[in-house]
mmCIF file of C-alpha atoms and ligand atoms in Angstrom:
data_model
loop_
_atom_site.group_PDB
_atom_site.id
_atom_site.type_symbol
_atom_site.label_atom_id
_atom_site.label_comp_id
_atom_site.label_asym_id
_atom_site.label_seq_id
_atom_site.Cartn_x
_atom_site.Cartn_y
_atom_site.Cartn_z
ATOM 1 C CA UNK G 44 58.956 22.687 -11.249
ATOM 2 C CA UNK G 45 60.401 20.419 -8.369
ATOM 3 C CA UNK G 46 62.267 17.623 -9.379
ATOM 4 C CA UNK G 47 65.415 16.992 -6.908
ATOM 5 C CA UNK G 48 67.844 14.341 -7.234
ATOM 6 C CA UNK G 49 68.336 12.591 -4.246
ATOM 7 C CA UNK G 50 70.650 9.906 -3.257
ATOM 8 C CA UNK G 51 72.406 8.233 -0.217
ATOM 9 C CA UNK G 52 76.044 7.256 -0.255
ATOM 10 C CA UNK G 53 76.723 4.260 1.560
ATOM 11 C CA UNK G 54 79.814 2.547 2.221
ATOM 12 C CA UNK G 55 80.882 -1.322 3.221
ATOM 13 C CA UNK G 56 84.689 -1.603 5.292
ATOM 14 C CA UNK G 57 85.881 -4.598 5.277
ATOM 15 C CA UNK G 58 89.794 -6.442 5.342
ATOM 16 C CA UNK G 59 89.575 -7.750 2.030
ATOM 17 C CA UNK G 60 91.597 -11.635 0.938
ATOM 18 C CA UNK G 61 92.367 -9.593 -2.648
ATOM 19 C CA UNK G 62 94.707 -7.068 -0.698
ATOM 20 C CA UNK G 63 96.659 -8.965 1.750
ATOM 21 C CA UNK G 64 93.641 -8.596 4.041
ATOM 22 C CA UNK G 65 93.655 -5.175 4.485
ATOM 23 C CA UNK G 66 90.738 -2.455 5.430
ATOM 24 C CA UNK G 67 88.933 -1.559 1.921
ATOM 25 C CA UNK G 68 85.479 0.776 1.840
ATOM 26 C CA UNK G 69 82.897 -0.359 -0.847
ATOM 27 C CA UNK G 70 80.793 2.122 -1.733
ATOM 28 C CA UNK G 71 76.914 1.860 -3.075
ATOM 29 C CA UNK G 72 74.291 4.357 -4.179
ATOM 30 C CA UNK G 73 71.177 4.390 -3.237
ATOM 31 C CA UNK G 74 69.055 6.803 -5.705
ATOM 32 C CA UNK G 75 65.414 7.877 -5.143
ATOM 33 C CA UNK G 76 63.755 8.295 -8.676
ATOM 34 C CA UNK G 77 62.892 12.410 -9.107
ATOM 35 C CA UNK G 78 59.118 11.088 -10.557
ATOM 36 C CA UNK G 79 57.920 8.151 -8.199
ATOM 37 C CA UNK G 80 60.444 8.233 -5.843
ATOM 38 C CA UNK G 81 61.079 4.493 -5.830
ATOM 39 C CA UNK G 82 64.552 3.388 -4.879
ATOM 40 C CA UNK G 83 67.411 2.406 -6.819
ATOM 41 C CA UNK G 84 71.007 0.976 -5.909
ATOM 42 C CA UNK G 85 73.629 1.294 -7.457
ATOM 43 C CA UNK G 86 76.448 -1.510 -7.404
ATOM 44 C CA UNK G 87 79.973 -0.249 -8.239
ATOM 45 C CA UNK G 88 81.778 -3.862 -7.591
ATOM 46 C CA UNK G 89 81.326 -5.381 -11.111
ATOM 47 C CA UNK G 90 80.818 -9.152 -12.531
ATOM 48 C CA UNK G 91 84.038 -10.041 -14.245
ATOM 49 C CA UNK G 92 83.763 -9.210 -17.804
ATOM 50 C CA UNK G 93 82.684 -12.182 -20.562
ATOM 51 C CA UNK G 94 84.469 -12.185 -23.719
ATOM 52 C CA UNK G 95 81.350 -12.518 -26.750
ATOM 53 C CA UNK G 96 80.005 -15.548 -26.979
ATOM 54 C CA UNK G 97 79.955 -17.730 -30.023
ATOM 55 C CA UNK G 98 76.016 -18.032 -31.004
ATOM 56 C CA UNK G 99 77.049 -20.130 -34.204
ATOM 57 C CA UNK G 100 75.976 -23.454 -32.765
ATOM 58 C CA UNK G 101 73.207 -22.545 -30.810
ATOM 59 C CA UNK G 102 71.561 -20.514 -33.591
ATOM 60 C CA UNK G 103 72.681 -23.545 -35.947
ATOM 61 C CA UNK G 104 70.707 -26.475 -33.556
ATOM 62 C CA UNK G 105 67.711 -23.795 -33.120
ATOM 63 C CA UNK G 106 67.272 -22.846 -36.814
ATOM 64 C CA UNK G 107 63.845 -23.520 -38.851
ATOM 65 C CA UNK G 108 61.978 -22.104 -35.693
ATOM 66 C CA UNK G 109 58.227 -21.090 -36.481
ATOM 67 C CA UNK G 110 58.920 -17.341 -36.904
ATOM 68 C CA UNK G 111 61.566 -18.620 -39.521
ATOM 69 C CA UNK G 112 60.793 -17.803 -43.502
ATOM 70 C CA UNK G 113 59.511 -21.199 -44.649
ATOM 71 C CA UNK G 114 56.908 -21.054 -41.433
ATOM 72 C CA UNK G 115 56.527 -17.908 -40.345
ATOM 73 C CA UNK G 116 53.459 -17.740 -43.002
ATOM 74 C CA UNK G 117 51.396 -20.876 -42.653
ATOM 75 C CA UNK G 118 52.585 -22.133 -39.005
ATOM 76 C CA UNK G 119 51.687 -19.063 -36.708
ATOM 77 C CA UNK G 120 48.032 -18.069 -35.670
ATOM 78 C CA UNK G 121 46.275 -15.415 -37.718
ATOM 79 C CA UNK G 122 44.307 -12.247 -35.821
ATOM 80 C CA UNK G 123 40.298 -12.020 -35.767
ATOM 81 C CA UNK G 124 38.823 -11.292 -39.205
ATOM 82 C CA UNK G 125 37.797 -7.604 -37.794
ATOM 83 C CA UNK G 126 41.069 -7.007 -36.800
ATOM 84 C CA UNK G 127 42.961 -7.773 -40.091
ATOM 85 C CA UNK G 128 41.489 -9.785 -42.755
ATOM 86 C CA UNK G 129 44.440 -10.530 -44.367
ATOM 87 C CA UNK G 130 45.469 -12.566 -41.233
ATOM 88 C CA UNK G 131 48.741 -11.358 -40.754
ATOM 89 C CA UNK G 132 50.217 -7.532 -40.926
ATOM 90 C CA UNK G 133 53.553 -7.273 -42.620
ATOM 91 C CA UNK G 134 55.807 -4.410 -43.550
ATOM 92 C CA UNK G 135 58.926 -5.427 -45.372
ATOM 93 C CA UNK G 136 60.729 -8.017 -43.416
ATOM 94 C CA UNK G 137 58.540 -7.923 -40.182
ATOM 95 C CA UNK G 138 55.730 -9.760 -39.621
ATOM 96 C CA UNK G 139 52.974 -9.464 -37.060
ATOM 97 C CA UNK G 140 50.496 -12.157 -35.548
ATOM 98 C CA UNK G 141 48.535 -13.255 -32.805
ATOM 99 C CA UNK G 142 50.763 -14.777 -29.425
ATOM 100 C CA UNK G 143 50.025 -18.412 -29.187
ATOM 101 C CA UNK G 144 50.322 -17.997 -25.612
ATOM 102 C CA UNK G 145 49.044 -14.387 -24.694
ATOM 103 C CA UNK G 146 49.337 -12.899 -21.071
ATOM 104 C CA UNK G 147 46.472 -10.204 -21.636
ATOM 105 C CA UNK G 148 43.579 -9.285 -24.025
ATOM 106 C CA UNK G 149 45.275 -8.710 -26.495
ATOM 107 C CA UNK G 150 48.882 -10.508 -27.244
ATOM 108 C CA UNK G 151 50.645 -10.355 -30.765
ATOM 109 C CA UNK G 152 54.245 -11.379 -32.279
ATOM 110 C CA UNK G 153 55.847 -8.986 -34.912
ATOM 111 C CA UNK G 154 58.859 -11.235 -36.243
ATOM 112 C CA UNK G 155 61.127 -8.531 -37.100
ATOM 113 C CA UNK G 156 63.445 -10.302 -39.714
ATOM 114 C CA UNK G 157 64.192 -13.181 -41.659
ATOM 115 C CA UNK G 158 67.764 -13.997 -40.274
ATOM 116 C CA UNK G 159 66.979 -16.685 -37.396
ATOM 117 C CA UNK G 160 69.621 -15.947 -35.157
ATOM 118 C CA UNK G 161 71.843 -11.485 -35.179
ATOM 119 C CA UNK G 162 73.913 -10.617 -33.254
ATOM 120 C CA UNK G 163 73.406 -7.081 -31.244
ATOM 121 C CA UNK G 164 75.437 -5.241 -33.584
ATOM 122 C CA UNK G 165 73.825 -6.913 -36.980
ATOM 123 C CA UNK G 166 70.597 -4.926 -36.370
ATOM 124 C CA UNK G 167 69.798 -2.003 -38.492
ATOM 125 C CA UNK G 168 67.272 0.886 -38.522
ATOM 126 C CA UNK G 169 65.403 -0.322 -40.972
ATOM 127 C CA UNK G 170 64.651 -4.046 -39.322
ATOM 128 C CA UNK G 171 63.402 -2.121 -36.171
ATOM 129 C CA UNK G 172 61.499 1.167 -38.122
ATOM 130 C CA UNK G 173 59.930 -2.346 -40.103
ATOM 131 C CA UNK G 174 58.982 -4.000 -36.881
ATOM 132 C CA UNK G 175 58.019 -0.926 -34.860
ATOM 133 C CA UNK G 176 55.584 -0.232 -37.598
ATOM 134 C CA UNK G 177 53.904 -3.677 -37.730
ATOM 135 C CA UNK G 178 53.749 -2.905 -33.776
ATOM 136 C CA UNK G 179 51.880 0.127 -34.152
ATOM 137 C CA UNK G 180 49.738 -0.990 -36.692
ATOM 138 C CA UNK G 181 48.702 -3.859 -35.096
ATOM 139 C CA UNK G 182 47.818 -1.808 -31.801
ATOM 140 C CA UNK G 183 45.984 0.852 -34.247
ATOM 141 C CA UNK G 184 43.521 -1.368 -35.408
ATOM 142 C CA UNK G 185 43.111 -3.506 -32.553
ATOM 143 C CA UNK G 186 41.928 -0.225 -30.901
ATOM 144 C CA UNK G 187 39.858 0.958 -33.569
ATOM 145 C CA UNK G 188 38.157 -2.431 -32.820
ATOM 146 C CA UNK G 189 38.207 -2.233 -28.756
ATOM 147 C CA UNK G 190 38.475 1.320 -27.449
ATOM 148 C CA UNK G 191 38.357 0.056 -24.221
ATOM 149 C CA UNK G 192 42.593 -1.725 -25.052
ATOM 150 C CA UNK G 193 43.900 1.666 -23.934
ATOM 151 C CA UNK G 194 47.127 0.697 -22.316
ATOM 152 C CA UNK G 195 49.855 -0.591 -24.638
ATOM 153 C CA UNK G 196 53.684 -1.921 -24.653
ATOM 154 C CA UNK G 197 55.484 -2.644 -27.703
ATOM 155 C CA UNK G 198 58.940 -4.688 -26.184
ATOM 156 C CA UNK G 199 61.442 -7.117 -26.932
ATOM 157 C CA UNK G 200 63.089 -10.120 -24.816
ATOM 158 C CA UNK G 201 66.041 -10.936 -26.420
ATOM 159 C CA UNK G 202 68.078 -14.162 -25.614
ATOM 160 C CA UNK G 203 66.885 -16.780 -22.732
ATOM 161 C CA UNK G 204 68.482 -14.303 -19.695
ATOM 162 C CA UNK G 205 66.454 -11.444 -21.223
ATOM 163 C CA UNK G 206 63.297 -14.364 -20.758
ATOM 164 C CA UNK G 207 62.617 -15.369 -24.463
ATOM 165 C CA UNK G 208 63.096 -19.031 -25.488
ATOM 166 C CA UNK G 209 63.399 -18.543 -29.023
ATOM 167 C CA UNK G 210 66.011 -17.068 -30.655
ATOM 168 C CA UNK G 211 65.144 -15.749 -33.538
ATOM 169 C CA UNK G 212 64.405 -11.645 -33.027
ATOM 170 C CA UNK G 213 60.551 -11.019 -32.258
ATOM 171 C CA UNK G 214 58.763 -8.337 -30.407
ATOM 172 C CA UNK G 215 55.766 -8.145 -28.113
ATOM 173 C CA UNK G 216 53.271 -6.137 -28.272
ATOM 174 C CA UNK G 217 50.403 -6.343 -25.551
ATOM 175 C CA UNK G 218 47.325 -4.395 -25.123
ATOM 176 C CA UNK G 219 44.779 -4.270 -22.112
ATOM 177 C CA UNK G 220 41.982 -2.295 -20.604
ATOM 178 C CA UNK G 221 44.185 -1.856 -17.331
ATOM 179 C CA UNK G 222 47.253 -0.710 -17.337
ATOM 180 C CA UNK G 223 50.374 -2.619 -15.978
ATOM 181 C CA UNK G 224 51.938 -1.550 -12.477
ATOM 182 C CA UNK G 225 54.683 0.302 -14.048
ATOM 183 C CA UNK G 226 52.160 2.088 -16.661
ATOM 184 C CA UNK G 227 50.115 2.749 -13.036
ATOM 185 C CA UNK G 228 53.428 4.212 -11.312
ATOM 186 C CA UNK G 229 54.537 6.425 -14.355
ATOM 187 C CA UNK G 230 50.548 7.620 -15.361
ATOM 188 C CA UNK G 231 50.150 8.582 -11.300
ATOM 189 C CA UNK G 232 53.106 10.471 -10.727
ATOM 190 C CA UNK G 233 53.333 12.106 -14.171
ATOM 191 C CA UNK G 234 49.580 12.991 -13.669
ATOM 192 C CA UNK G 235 49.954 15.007 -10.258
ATOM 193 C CA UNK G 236 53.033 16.488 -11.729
ATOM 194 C CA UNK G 237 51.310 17.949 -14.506
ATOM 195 C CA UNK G 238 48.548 18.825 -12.200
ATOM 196 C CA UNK G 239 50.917 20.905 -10.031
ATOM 197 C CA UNK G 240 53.174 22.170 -12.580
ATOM 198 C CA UNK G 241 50.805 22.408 -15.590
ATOM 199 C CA UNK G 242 53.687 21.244 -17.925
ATOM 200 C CA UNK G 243 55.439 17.558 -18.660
ATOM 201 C CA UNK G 244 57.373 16.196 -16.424
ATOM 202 C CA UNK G 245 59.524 14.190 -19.064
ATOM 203 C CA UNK G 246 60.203 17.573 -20.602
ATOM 204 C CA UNK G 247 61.631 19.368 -17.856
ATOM 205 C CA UNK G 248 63.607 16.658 -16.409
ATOM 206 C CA UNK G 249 64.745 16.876 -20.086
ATOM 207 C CA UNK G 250 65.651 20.585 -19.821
ATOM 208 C CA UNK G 251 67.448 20.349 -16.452
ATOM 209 C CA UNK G 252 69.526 17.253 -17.614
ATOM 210 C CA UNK G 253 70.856 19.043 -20.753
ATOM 211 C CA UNK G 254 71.912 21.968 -18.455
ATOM 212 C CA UNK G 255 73.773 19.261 -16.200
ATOM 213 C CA UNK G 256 75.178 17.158 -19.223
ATOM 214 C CA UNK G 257 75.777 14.373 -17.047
ATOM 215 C CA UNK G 258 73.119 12.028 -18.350
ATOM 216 C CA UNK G 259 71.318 13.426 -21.177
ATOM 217 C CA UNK G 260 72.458 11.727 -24.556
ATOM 218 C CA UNK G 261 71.275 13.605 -27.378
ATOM 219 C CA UNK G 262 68.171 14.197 -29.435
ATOM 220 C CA UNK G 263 67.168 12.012 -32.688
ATOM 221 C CA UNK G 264 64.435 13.998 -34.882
ATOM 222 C CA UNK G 265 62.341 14.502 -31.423
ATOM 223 C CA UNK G 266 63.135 11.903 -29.459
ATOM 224 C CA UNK G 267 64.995 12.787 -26.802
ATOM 225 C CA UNK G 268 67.685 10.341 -25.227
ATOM 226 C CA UNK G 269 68.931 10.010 -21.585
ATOM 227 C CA UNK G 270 70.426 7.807 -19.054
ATOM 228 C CA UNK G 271 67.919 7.830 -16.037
ATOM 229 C CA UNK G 272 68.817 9.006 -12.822
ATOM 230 C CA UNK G 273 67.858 6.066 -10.847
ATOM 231 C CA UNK G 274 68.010 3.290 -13.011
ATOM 232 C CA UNK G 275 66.203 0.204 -12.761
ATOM 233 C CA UNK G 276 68.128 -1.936 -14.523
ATOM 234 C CA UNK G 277 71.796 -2.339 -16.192
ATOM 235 C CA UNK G 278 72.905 -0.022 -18.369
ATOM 236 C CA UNK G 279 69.421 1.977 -18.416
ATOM 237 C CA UNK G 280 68.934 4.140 -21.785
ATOM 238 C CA UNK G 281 65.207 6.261 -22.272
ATOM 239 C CA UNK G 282 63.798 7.509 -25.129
ATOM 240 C CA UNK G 283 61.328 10.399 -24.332
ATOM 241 C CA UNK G 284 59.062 11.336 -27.122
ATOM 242 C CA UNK G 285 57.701 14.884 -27.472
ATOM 243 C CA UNK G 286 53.701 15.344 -28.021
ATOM 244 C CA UNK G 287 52.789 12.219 -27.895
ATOM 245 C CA UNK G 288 50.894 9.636 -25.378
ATOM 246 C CA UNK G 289 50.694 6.739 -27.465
ATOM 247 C CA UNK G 290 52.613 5.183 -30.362
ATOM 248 C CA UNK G 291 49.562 5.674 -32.817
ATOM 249 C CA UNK G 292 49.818 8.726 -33.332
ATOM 250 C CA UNK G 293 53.798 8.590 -34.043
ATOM 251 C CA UNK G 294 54.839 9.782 -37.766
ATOM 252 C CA UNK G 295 57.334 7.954 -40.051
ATOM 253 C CA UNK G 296 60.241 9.899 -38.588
ATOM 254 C CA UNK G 297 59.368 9.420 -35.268
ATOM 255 C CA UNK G 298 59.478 6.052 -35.740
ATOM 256 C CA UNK G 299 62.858 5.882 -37.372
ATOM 257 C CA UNK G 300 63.875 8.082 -34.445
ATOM 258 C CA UNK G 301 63.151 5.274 -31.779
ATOM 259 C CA UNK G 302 64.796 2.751 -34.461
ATOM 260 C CA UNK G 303 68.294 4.444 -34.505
ATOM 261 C CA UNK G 304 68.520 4.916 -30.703
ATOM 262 C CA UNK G 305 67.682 1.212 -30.225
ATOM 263 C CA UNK G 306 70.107 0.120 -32.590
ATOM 264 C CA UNK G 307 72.677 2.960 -31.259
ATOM 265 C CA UNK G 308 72.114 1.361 -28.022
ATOM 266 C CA UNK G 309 72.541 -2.546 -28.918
ATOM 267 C CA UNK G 310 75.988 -1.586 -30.764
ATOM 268 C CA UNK G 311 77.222 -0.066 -27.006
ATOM 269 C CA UNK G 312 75.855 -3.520 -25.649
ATOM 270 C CA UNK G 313 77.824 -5.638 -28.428
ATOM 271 C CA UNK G 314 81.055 -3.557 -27.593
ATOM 272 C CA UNK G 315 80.886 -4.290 -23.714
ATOM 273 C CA UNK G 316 80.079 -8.300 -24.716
ATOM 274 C CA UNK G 317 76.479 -7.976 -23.564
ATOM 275 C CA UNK G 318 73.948 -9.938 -25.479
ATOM 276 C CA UNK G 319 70.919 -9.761 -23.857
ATOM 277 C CA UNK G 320 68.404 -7.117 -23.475
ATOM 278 C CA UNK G 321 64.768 -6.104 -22.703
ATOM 279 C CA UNK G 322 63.228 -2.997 -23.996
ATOM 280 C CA UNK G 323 59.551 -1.653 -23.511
ATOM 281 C CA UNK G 324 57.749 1.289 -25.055
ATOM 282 C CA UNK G 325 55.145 2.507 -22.548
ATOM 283 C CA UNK G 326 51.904 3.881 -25.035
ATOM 284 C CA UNK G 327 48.883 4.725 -23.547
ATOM 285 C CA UNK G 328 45.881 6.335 -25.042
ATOM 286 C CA UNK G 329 43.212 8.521 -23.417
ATOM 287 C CA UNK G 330 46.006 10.567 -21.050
ATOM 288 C CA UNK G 331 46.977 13.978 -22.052
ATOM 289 C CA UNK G 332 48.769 14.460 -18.914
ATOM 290 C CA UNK G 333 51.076 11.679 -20.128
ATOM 291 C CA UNK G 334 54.354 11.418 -22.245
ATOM 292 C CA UNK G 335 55.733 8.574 -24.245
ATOM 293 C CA UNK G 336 58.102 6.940 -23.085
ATOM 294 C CA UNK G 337 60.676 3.784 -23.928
ATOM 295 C CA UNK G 338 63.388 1.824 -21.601
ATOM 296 C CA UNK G 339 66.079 -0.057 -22.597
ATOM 297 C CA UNK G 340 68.195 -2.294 -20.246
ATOM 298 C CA UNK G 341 71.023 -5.063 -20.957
ATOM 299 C CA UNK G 342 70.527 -8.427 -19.144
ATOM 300 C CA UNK G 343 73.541 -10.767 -17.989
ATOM 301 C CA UNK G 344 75.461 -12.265 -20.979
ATOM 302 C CA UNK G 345 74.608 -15.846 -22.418
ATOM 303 C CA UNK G 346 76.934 -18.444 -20.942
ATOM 304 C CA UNK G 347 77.591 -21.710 -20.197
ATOM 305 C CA UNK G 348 76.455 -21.665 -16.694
ATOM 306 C CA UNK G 349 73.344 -19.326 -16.748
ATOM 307 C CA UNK G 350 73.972 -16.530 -14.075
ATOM 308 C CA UNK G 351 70.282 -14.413 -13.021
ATOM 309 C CA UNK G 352 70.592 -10.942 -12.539
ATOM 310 C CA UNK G 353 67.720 -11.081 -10.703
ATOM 311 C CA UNK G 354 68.130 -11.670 -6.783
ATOM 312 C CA UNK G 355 66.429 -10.810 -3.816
ATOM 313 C CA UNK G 356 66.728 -7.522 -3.947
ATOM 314 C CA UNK G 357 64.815 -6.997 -7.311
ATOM 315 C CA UNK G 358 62.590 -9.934 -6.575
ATOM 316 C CA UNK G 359 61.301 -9.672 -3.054
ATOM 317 C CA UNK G 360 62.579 -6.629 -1.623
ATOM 318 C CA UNK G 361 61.161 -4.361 -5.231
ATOM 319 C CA UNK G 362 64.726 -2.599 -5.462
ATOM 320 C CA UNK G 363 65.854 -2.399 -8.421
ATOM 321 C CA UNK G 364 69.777 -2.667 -9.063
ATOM 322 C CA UNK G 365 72.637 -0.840 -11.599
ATOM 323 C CA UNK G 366 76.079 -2.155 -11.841
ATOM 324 C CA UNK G 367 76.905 1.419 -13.904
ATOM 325 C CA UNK G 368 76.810 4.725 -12.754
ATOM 326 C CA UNK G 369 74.329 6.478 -15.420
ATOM 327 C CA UNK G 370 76.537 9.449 -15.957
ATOM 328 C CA UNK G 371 79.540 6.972 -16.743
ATOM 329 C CA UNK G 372 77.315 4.964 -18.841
ATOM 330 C CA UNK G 373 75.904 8.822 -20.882
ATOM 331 C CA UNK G 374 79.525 9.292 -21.414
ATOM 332 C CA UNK G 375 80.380 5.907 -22.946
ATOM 333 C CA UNK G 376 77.589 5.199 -25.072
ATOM 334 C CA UNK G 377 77.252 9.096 -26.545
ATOM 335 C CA UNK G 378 79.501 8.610 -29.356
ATOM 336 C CA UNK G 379 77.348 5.208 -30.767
ATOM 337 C CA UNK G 380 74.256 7.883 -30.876
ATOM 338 C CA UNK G 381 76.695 10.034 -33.409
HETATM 339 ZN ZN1 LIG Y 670 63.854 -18.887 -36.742
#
């Protein structure tokens, strides 16, 4: 196996106003990713720190939203007749439908609870094992109707800076014939690794992290957790899943496996007043050369005065940032995974 971790140290002098105008060095990572080699940099100079935000009015003036209980089942489209007769897949509090607005083929909403408005550390489990089922289910049958809809993401934009305008706590779950650049990137790489190596490249990096024990987190059931090595995005956590290349062929425990780590994860993000997030589950069928694998990352926190984490670097120059080293963040958020 050959998977090196490479990374340039670079460093900014300057006489800084904050120390009497003396000479300070500011140092920043750059990281080249062990799989695609794509580059990632790593900010050490920090955003000063929000305290939590009070959501109580702006869940308050947002409330009776379409995925809320007296709506969510008569106001929100209903999937083809093949698909699911019933019109809408539910198990316990989640609920899964058609997008109104769909960016692919095919585009659904699974509503994951009844509550309009949680904060990141009112989520449980059991709301995300609920809503990660209605995912999978709806992607099962979709495919047993279109065999072509091979490439799949179950994710979640949570809050406006994580790009969702409603509030109340919904996932996507998207399905095409072509895969998305990132699906591209991480099917490619993974495929000449296998092809060279004959084994998974998720699984070794796995192997060699938990002999450095700088990043890897801990195993739930068989999903294995990890801070990546060149993160492309704040406070990166990744769920690796063993034996699998899509989510339909995931069992009950596997499922509640990828539900505690995303809840272990959101508590870290409520305790360092983040509270917005993205996540994405990468599930592709037809691959055995591929590996399952899910990202979380934190967005800026809600405020007043909206502040994008997204600037030119990420935008136009396709380098992605970290303000966190990842073995800093392995050794913080560890103990929330207990
Ligand atoms: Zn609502």
């Amino acid at each position: 196996m050959d998977i090196k971790f490479e990374r340039y140290h670079l460093q900014s002098d300057l006489r800084s106003p904050l120390k009497g105008f003396e000479t300070v060095s500011v140092p920043t990572e750059v990281r080249i990713d062990p799989l695609n080699k794509r580059k990632s940099r790593i900010i050490t100079l920090g955003l000063p720190s929000q305290d939590k935000f009070d959501f109580s009015q702006m869940a308050e003036e947002s409330k009776g939203c379409f995925f809320c209980p007296e709506n969510v089942f008569s106001k929100t489209p209903q999937f083809l007749e093949e698909i699911a007769p019933e019109g809408r897949i539910s198990i316990g509090r989640a609920v899964g439908f058609p997008n109104l607005n769909p960016v692919g083929t095919y585009g659904s909403v699974v509503v994951l609870c009844q509550e309009h408005f949680l904060n990141l550390n009112q989520f449980t489990p059991e709301i995300y094992e609920e809503g990660l089922s209605v995912a999978i289910e709806i992607i099962r049958r979709t495919t047993a109707f279109d065999s072509d809809a091979r490439y799949w993401q179950i994710s979640q934009n949570f809050l406006l800076p994580g790009g969702s305008s409603i509030l109340h706590p919904h996932l996507q779950v998207i399905g095409d014939p072509i895969p998305t650049n990132e699906m591209e990137w991480l099917l490619d790489s993974g495929s000449s690794y296998h092809k060279e190596n004959g084994t998974f490249y998720w699984n070794d990096l796995i192997q060699i992290e938990k002999g450095l024990g700088k990043r890897y987190i801990t195993n739930i059931g068989s999903v294995q957790w990890f801070a990546s090595f060149a993160p492309i995005g704040f406070n990166e956590v990744c769920g690796s899943v063993e034996g699998h290349e899509s989510v339909t062929t995931l069992n009950q425990e596997e499922i509640a496996s990828l539900a505690k780590g995303i809840v272990s994860t959101l508590k870290y993000y409520y305790e360092k007043n983040l509270s917005s997030f993205n996540f994405s589950i990468y599930s592709i069928s037809g691959e055995p050369s591929y590996q399952l694998l899910m990202r979380i990352i934190s967005r800026t926190p809600i405020q007043p005065y909206y502040l994008n984490d997204c600037t030119s670097y990420e935008v136009l120059q396709s380098e992605l940032t970290s303000n966190i080293f990842p073995e800093e963040l392995c050794r913080e958020i560890r103990p929330y995974f207990t």
